[in-house]
PDB file of N, CA and C and ligand atoms in Angstrom:
ATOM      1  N   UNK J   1     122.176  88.492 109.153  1.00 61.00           N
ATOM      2  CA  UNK J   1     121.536  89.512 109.993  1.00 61.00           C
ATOM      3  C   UNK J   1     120.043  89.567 109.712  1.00 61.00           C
ATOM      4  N   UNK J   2     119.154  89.543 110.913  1.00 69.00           N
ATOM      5  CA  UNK J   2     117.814  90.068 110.804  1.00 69.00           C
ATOM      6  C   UNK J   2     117.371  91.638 110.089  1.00 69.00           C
ATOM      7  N   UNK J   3     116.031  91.708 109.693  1.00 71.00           N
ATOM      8  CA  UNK J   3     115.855  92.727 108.908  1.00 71.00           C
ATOM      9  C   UNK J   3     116.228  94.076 110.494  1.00 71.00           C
ATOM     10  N   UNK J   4     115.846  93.507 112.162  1.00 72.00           N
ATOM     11  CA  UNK J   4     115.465  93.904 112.713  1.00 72.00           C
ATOM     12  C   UNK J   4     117.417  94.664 113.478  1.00 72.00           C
ATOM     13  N   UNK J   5     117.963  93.530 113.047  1.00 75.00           N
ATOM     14  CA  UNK J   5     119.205  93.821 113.715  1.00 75.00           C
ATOM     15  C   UNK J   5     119.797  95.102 112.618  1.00 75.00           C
ATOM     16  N   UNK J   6     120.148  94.727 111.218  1.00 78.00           N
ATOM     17  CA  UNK J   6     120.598  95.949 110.298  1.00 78.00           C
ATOM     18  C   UNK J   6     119.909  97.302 110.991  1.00 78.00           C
ATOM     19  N   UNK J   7     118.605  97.560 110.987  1.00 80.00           N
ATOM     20  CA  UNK J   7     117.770  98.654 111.631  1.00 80.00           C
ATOM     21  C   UNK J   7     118.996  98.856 113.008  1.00 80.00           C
ATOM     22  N   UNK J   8     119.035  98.001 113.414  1.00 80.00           N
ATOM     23  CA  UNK J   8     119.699  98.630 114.985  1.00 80.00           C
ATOM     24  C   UNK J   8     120.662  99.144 114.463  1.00 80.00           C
ATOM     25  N   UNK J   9     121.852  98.570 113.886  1.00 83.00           N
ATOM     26  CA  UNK J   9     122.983  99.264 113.409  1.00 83.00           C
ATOM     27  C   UNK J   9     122.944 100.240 112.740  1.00 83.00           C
ATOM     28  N   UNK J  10     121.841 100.508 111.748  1.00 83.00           N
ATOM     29  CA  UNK J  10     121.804 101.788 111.351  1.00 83.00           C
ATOM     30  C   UNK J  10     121.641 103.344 112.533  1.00 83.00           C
ATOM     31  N   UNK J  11     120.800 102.700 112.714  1.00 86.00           N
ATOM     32  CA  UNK J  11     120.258 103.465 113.992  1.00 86.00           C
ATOM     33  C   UNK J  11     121.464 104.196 115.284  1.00 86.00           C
ATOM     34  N   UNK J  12     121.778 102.873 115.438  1.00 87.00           N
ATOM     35  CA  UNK J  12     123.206 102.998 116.396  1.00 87.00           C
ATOM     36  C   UNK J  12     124.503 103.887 115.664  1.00 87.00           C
ATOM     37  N   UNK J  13     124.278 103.965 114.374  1.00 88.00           N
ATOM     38  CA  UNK J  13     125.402 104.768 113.714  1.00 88.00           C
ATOM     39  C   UNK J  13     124.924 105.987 113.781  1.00 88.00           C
ATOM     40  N   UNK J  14     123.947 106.480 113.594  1.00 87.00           N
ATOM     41  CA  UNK J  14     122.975 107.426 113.714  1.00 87.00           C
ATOM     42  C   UNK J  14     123.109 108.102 114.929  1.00 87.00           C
ATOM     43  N   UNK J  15     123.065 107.389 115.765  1.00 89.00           N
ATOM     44  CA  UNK J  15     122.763 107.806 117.253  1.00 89.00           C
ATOM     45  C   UNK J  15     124.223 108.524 117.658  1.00 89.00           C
ATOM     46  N   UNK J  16     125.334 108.058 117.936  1.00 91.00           N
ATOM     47  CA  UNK J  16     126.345 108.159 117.527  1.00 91.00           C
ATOM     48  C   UNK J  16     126.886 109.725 116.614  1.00 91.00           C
ATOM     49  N   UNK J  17     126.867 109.626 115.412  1.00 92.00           N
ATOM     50  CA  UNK J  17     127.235 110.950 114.709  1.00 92.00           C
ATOM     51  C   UNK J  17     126.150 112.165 114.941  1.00 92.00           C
ATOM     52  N   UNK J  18     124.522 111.878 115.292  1.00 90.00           N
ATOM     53  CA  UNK J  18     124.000 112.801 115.606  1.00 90.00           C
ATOM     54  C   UNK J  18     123.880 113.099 116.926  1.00 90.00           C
ATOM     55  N   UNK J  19     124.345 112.269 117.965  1.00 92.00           N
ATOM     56  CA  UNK J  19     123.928 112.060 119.660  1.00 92.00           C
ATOM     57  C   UNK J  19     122.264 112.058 120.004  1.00 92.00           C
ATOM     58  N   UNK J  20     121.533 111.473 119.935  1.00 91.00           N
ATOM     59  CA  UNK J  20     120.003 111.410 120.514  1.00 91.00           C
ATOM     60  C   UNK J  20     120.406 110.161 121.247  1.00 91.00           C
ATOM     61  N   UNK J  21     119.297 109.828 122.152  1.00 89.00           N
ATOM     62  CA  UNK J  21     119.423 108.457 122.852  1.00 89.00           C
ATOM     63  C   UNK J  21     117.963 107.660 122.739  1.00 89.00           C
ATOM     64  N   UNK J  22     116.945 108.697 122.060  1.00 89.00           N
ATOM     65  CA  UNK J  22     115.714 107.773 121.792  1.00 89.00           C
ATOM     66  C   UNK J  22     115.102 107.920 120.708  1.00 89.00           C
ATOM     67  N   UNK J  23     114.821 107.204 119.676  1.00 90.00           N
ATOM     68  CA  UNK J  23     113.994 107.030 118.645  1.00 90.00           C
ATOM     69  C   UNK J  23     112.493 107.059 118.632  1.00 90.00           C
ATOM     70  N   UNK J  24     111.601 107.609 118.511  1.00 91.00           N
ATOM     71  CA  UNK J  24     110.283 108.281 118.825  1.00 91.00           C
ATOM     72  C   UNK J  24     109.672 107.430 117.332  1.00 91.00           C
ATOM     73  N   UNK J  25     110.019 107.915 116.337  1.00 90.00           N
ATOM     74  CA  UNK J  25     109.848 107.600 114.830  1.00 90.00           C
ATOM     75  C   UNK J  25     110.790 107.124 113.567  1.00 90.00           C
ATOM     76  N   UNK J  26     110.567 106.193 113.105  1.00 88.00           N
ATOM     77  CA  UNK J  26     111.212 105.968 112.158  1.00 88.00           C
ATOM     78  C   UNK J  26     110.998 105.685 110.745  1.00 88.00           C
ATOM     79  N   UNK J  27     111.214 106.343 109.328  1.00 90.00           N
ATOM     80  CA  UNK J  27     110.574 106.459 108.442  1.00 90.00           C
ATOM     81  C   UNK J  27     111.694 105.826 107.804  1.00 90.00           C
ATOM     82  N   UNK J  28     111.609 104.130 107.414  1.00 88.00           N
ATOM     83  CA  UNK J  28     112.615 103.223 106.263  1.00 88.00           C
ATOM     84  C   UNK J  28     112.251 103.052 104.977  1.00 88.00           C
ATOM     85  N   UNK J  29     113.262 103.373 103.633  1.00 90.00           N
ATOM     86  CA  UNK J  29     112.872 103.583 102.883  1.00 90.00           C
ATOM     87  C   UNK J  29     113.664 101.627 102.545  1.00 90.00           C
ATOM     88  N   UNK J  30     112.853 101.603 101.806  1.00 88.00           N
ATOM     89  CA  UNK J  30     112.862 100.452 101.515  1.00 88.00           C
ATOM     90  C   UNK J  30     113.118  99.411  99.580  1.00 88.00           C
ATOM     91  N   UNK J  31     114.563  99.692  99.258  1.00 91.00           N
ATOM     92  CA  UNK J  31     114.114  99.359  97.574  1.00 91.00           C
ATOM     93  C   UNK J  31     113.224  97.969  97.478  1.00 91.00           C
ATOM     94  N   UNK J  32     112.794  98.227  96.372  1.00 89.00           N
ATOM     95  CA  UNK J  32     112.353  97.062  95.397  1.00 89.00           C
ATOM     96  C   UNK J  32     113.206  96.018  95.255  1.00 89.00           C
ATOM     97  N   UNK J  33     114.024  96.208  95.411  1.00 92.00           N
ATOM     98  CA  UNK J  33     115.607  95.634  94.865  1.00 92.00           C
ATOM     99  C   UNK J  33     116.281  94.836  95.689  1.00 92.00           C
ATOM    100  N   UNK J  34     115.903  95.341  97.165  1.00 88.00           N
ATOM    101  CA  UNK J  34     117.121  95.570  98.435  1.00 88.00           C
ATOM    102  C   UNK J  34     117.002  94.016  98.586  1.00 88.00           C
ATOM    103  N   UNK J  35     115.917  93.413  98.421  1.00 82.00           N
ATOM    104  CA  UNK J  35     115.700  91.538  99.093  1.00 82.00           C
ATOM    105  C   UNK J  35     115.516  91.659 100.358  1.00 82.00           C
ATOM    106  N   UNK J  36     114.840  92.829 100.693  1.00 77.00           N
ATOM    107  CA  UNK J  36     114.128  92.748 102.149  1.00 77.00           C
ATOM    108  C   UNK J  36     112.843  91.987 102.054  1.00 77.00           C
ATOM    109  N   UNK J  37     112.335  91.831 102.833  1.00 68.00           N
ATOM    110  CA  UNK J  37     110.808  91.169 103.273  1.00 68.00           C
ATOM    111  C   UNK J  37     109.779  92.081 103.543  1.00 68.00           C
ATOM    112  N   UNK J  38     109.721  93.309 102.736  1.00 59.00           N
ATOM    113  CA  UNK J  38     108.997  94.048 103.280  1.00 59.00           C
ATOM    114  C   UNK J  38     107.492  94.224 103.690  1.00 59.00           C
ATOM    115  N   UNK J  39     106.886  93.266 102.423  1.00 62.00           N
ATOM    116  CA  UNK J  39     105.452  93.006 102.546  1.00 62.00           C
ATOM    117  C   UNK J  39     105.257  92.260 104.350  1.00 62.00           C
ATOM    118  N   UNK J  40     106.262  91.934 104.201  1.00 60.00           N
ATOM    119  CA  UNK J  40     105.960  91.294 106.368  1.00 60.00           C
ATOM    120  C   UNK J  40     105.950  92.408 106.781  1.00 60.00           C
ATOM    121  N   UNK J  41     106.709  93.108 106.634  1.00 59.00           N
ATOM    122  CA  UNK J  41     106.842  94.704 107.634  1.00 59.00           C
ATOM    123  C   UNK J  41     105.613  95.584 107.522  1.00 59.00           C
ATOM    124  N   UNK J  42     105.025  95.667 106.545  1.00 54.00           N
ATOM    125  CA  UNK J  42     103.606  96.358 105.865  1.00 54.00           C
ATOM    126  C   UNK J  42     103.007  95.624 106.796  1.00 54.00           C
ATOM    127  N   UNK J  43     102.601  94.787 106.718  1.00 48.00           N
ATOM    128  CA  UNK J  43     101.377  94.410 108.038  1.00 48.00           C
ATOM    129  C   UNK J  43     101.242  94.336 109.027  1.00 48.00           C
ATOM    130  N   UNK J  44     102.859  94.481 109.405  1.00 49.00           N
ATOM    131  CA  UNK J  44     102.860  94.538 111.201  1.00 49.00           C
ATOM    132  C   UNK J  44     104.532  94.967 111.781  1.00 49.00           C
ATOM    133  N   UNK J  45     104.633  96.168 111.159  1.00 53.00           N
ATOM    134  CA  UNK J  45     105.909  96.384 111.321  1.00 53.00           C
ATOM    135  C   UNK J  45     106.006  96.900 112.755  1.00 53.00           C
ATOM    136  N   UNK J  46     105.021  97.432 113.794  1.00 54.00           N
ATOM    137  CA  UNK J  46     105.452  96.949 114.846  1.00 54.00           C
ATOM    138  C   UNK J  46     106.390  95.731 115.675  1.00 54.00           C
ATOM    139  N   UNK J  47     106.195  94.791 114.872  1.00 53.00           N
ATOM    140  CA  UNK J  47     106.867  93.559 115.028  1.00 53.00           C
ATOM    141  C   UNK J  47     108.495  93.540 114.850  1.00 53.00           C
ATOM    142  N   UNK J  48     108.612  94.389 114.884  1.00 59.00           N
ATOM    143  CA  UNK J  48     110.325  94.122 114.157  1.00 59.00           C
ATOM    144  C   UNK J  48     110.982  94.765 115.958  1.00 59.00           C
ATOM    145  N   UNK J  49     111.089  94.129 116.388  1.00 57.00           N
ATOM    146  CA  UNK J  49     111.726  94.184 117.790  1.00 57.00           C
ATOM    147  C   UNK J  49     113.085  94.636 117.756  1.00 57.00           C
ATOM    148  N   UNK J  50     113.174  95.860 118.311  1.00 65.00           N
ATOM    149  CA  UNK J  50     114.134  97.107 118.502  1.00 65.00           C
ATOM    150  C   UNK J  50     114.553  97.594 119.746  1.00 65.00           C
ATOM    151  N   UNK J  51     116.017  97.359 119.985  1.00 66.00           N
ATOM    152  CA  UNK J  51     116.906  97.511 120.893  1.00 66.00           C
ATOM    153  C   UNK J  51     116.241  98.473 121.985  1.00 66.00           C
ATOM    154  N   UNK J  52     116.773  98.976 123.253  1.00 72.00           N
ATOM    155  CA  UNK J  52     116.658 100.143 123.964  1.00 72.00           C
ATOM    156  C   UNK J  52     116.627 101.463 123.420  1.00 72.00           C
ATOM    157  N   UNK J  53     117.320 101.733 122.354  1.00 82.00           N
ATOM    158  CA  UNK J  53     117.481 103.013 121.717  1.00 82.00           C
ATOM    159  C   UNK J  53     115.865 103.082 120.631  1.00 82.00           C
ATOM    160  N   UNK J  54     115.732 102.463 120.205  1.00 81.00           N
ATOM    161  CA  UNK J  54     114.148 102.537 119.029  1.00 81.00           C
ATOM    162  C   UNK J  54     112.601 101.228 120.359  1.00 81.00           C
ATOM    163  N   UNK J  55     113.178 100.977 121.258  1.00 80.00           N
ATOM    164  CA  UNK J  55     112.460 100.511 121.481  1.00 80.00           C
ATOM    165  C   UNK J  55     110.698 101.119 121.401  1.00 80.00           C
ATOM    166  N   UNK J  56     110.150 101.822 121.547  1.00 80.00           N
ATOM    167  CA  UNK J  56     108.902 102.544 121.578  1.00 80.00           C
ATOM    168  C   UNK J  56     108.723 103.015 120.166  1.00 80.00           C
ATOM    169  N   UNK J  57     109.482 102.564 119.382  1.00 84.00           N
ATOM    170  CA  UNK J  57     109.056 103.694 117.868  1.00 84.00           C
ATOM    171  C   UNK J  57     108.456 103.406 117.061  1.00 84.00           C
ATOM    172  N   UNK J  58     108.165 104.203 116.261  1.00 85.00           N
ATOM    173  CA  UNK J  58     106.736 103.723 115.395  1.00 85.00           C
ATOM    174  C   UNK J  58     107.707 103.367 114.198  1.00 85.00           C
ATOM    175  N   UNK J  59     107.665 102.266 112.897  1.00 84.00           N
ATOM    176  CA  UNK J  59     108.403 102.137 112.197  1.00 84.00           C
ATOM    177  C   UNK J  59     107.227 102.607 110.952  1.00 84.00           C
ATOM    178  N   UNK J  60     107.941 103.188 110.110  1.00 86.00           N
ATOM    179  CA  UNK J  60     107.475 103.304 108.799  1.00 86.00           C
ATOM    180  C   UNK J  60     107.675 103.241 107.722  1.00 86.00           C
ATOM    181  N   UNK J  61     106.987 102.595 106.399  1.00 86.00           N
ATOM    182  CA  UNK J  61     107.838 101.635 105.800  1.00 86.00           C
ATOM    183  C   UNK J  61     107.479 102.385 104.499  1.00 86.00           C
ATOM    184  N   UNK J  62     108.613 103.356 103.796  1.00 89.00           N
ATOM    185  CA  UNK J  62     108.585 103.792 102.487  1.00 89.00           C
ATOM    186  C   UNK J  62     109.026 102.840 100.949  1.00 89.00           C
ATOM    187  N   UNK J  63     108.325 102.784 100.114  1.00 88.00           N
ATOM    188  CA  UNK J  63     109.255 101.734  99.166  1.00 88.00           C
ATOM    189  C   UNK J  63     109.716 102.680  97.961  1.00 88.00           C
ATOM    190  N   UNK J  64     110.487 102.096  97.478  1.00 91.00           N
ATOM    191  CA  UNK J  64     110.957 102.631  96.587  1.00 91.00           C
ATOM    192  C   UNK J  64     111.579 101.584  95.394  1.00 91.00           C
ATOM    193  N   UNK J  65     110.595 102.306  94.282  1.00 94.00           N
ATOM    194  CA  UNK J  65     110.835 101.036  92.689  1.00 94.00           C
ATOM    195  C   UNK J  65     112.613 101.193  92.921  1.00 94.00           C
ATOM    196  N   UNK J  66     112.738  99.975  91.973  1.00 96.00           N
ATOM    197  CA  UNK J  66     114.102  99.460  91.579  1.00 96.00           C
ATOM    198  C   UNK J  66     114.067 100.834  90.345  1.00 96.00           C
ATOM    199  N   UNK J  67     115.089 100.892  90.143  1.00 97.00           N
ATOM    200  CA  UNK J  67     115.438 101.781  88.959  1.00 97.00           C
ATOM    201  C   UNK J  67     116.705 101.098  88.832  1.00 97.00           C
ATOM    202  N   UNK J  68     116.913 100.739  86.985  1.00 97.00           N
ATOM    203  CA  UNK J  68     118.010 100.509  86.252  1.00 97.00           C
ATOM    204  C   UNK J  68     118.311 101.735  85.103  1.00 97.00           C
ATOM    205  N   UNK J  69     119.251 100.921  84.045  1.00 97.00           N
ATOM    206  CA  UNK J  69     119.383 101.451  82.914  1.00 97.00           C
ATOM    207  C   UNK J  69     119.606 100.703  82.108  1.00 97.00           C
ATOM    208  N   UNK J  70     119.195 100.874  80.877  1.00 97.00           N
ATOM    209  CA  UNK J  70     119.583 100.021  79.823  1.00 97.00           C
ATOM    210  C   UNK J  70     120.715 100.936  79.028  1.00 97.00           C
ATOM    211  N   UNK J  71     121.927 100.234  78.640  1.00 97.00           N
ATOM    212  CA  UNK J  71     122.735 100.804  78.171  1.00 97.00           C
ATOM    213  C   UNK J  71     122.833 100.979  76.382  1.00 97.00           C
ATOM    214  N   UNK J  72     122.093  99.937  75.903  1.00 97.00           N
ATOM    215  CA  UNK J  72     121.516  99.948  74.568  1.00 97.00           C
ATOM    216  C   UNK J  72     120.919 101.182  74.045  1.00 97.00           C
ATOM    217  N   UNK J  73     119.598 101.236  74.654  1.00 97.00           N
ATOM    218  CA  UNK J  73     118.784 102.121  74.482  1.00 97.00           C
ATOM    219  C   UNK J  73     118.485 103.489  75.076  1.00 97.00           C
ATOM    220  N   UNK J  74     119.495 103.555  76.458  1.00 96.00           N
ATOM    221  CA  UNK J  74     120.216 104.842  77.161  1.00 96.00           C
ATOM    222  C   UNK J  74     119.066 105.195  77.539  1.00 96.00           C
ATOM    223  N   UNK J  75     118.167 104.259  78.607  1.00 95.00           N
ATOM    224  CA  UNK J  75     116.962 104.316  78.999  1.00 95.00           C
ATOM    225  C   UNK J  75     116.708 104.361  80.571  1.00 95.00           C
ATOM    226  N   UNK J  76     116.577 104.999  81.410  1.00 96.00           N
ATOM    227  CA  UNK J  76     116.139 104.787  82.678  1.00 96.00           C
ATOM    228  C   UNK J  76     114.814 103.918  83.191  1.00 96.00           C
ATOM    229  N   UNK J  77     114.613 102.865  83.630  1.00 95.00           N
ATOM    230  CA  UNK J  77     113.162 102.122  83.414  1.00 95.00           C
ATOM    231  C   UNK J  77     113.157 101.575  84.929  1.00 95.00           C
ATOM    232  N   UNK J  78     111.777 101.553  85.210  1.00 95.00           N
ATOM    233  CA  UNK J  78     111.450 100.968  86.279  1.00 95.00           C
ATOM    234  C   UNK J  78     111.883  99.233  86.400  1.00 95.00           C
ATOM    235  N   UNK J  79     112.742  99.095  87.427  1.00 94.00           N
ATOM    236  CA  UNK J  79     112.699  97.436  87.416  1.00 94.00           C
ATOM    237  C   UNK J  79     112.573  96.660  88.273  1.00 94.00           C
ATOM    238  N   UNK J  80     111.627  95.643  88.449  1.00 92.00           N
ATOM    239  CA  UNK J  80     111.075  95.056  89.066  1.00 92.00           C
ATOM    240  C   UNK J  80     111.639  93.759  89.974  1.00 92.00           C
ATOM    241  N   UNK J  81     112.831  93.238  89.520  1.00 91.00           N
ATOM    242  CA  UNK J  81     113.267  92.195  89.279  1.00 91.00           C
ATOM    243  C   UNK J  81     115.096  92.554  88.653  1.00 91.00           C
ATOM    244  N   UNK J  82     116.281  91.945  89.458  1.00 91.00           N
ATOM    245  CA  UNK J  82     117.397  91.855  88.866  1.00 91.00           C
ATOM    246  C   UNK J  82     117.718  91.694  87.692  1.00 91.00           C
ATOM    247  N   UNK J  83     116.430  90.097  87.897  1.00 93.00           N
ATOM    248  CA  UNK J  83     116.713  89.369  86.712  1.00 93.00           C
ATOM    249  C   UNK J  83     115.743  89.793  85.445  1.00 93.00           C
ATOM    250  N   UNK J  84     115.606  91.174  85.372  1.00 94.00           N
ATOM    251  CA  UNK J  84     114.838  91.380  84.416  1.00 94.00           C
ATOM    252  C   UNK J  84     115.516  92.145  83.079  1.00 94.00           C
ATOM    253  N   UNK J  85     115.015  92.519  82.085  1.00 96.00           N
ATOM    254  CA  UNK J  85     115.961  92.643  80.976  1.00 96.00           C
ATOM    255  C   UNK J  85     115.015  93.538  80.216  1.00 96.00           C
ATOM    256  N   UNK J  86     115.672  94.241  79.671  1.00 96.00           N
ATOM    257  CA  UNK J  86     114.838  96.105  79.255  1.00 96.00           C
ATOM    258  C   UNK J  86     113.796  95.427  78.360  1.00 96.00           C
ATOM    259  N   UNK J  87     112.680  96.300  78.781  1.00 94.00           N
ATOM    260  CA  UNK J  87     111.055  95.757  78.055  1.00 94.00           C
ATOM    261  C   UNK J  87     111.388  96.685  76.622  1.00 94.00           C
ATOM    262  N   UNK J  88     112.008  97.354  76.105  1.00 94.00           N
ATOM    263  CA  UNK J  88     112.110  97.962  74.835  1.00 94.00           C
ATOM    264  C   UNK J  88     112.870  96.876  74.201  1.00 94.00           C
ATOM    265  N   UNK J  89     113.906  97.017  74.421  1.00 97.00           N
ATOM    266  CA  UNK J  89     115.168  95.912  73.227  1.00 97.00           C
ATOM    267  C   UNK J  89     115.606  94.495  73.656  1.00 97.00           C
ATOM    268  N   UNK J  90     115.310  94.383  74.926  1.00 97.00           N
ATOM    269  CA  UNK J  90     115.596  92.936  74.824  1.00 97.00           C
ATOM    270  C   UNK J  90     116.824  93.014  76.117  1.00 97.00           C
ATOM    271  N   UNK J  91     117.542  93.712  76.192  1.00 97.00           N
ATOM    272  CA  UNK J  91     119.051  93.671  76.205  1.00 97.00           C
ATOM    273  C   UNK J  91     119.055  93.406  77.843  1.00 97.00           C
ATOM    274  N   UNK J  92     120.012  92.442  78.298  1.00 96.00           N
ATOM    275  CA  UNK J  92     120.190  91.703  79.662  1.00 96.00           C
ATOM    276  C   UNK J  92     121.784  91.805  79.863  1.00 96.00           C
ATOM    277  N   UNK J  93     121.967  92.060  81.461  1.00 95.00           N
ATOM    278  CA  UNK J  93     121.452  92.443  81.766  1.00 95.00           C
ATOM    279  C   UNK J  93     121.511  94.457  82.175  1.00 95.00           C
ATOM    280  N   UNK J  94     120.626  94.730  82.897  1.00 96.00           N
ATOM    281  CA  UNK J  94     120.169  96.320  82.889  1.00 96.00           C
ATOM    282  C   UNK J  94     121.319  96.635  84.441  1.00 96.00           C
ATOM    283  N   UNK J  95     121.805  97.515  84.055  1.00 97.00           N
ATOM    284  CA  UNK J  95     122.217  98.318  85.214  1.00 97.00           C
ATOM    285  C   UNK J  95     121.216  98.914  86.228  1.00 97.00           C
ATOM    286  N   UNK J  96     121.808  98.197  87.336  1.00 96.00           N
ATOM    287  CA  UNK J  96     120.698  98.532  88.478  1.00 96.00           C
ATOM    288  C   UNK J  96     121.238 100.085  89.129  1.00 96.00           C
ATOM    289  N   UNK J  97     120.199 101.099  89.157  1.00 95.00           N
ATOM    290  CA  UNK J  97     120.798 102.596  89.806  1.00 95.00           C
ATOM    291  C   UNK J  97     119.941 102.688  91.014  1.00 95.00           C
ATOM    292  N   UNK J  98     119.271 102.264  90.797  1.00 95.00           N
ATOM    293  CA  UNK J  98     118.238 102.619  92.782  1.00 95.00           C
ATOM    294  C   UNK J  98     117.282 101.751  93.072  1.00 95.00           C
ATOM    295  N   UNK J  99     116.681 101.635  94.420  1.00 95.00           N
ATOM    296  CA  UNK J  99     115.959 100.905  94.414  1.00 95.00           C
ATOM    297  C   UNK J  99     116.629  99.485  95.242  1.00 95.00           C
ATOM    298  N   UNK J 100     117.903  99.374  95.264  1.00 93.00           N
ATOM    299  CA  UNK J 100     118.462  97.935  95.453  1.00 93.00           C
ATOM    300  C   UNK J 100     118.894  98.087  97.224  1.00 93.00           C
ATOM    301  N   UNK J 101     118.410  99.332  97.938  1.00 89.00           N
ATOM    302  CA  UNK J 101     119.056  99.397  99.560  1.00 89.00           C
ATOM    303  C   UNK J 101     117.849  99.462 100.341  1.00 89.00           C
ATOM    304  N   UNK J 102     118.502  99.278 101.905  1.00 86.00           N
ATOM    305  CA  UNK J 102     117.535 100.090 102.620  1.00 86.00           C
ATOM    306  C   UNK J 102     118.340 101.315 103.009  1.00 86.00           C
ATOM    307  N   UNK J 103     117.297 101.930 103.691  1.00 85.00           N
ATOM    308  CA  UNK J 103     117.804 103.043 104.299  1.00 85.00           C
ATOM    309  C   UNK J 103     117.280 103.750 105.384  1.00 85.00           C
ATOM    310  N   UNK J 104     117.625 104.171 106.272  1.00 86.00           N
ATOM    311  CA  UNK J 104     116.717 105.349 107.502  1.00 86.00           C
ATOM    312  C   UNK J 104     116.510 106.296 106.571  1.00 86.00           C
ATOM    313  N   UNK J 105     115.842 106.783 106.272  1.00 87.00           N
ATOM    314  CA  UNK J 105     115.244 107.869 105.304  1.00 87.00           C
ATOM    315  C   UNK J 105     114.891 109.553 106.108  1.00 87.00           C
ATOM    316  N   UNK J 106     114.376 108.944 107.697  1.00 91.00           N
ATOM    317  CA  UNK J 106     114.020 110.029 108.824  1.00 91.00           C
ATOM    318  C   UNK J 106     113.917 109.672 110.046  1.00 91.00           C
ATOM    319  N   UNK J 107     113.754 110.448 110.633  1.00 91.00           N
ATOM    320  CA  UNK J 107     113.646 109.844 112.379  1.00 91.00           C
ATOM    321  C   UNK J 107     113.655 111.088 112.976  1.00 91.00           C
ATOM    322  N   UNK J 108     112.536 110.834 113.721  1.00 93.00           N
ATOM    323  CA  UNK J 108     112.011 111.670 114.914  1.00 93.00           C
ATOM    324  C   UNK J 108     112.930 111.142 116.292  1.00 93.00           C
ATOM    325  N   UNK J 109     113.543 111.876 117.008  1.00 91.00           N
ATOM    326  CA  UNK J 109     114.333 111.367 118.125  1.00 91.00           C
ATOM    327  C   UNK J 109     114.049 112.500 119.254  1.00 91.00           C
ATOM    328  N   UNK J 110     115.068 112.048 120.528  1.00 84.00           N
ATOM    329  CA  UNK J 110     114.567 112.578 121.405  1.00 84.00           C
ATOM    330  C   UNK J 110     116.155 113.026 122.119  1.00 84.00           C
TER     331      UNK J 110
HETATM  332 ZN1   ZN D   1     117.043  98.636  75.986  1.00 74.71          ZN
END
């Protein structure tokens, strides 16, 4: 799936349990984590071509750090990288807690 198609389906689920039929605004939160492309979306997220329902909407692109845990050191730490391994003790690998989705975060509708 395109970054552009997931957006529709979210959207379309959205549309659906809340009933609107037009998307005006859209505020995506975006992890660190998720393996989206987001730095493309930052420069021209107009570009992400959206069905009849979001067609006209402004997209907006929130990020949000990865957050793990280290279970060693019972540490919550920013993480950058899956493959990364707690900057205190060493210990690999870290439980990933946020940061790893996307999400519709808000939306202005009509
Ligand atoms: Zn640790």
């Amino acid at each position: 799936m395109t970054l552009a198609e997931e957006i529709i389906l979210l959207l379309e689920q959205q549309a659906v349990t809340q009933g609107f039929t037009c998307v005006k605004q859209l505020w995506l939160e975006i992890g660190d984590l998720a393996g989206v492309d987001a730095e493309a979306l930052d420069f021209c997220p107009e570009t992400i071509k959206l069905d009849t329902l979001a067609a006209d909407a402004r997209v907006h692109i929130r990020h949000q750090p990865g957050q793990g845990h280290c279970p060693r050191c019972e540490q919550t730490l920013i993480v950058h990288s899956r493959l990364d391994a707690c900057p205190q003790c060493g210990h690999y690998p870290l439980q990933i807690q946020g940061g790893d989705a996307m999400r519709v975060c808000e939306l202005e509708v009509e």
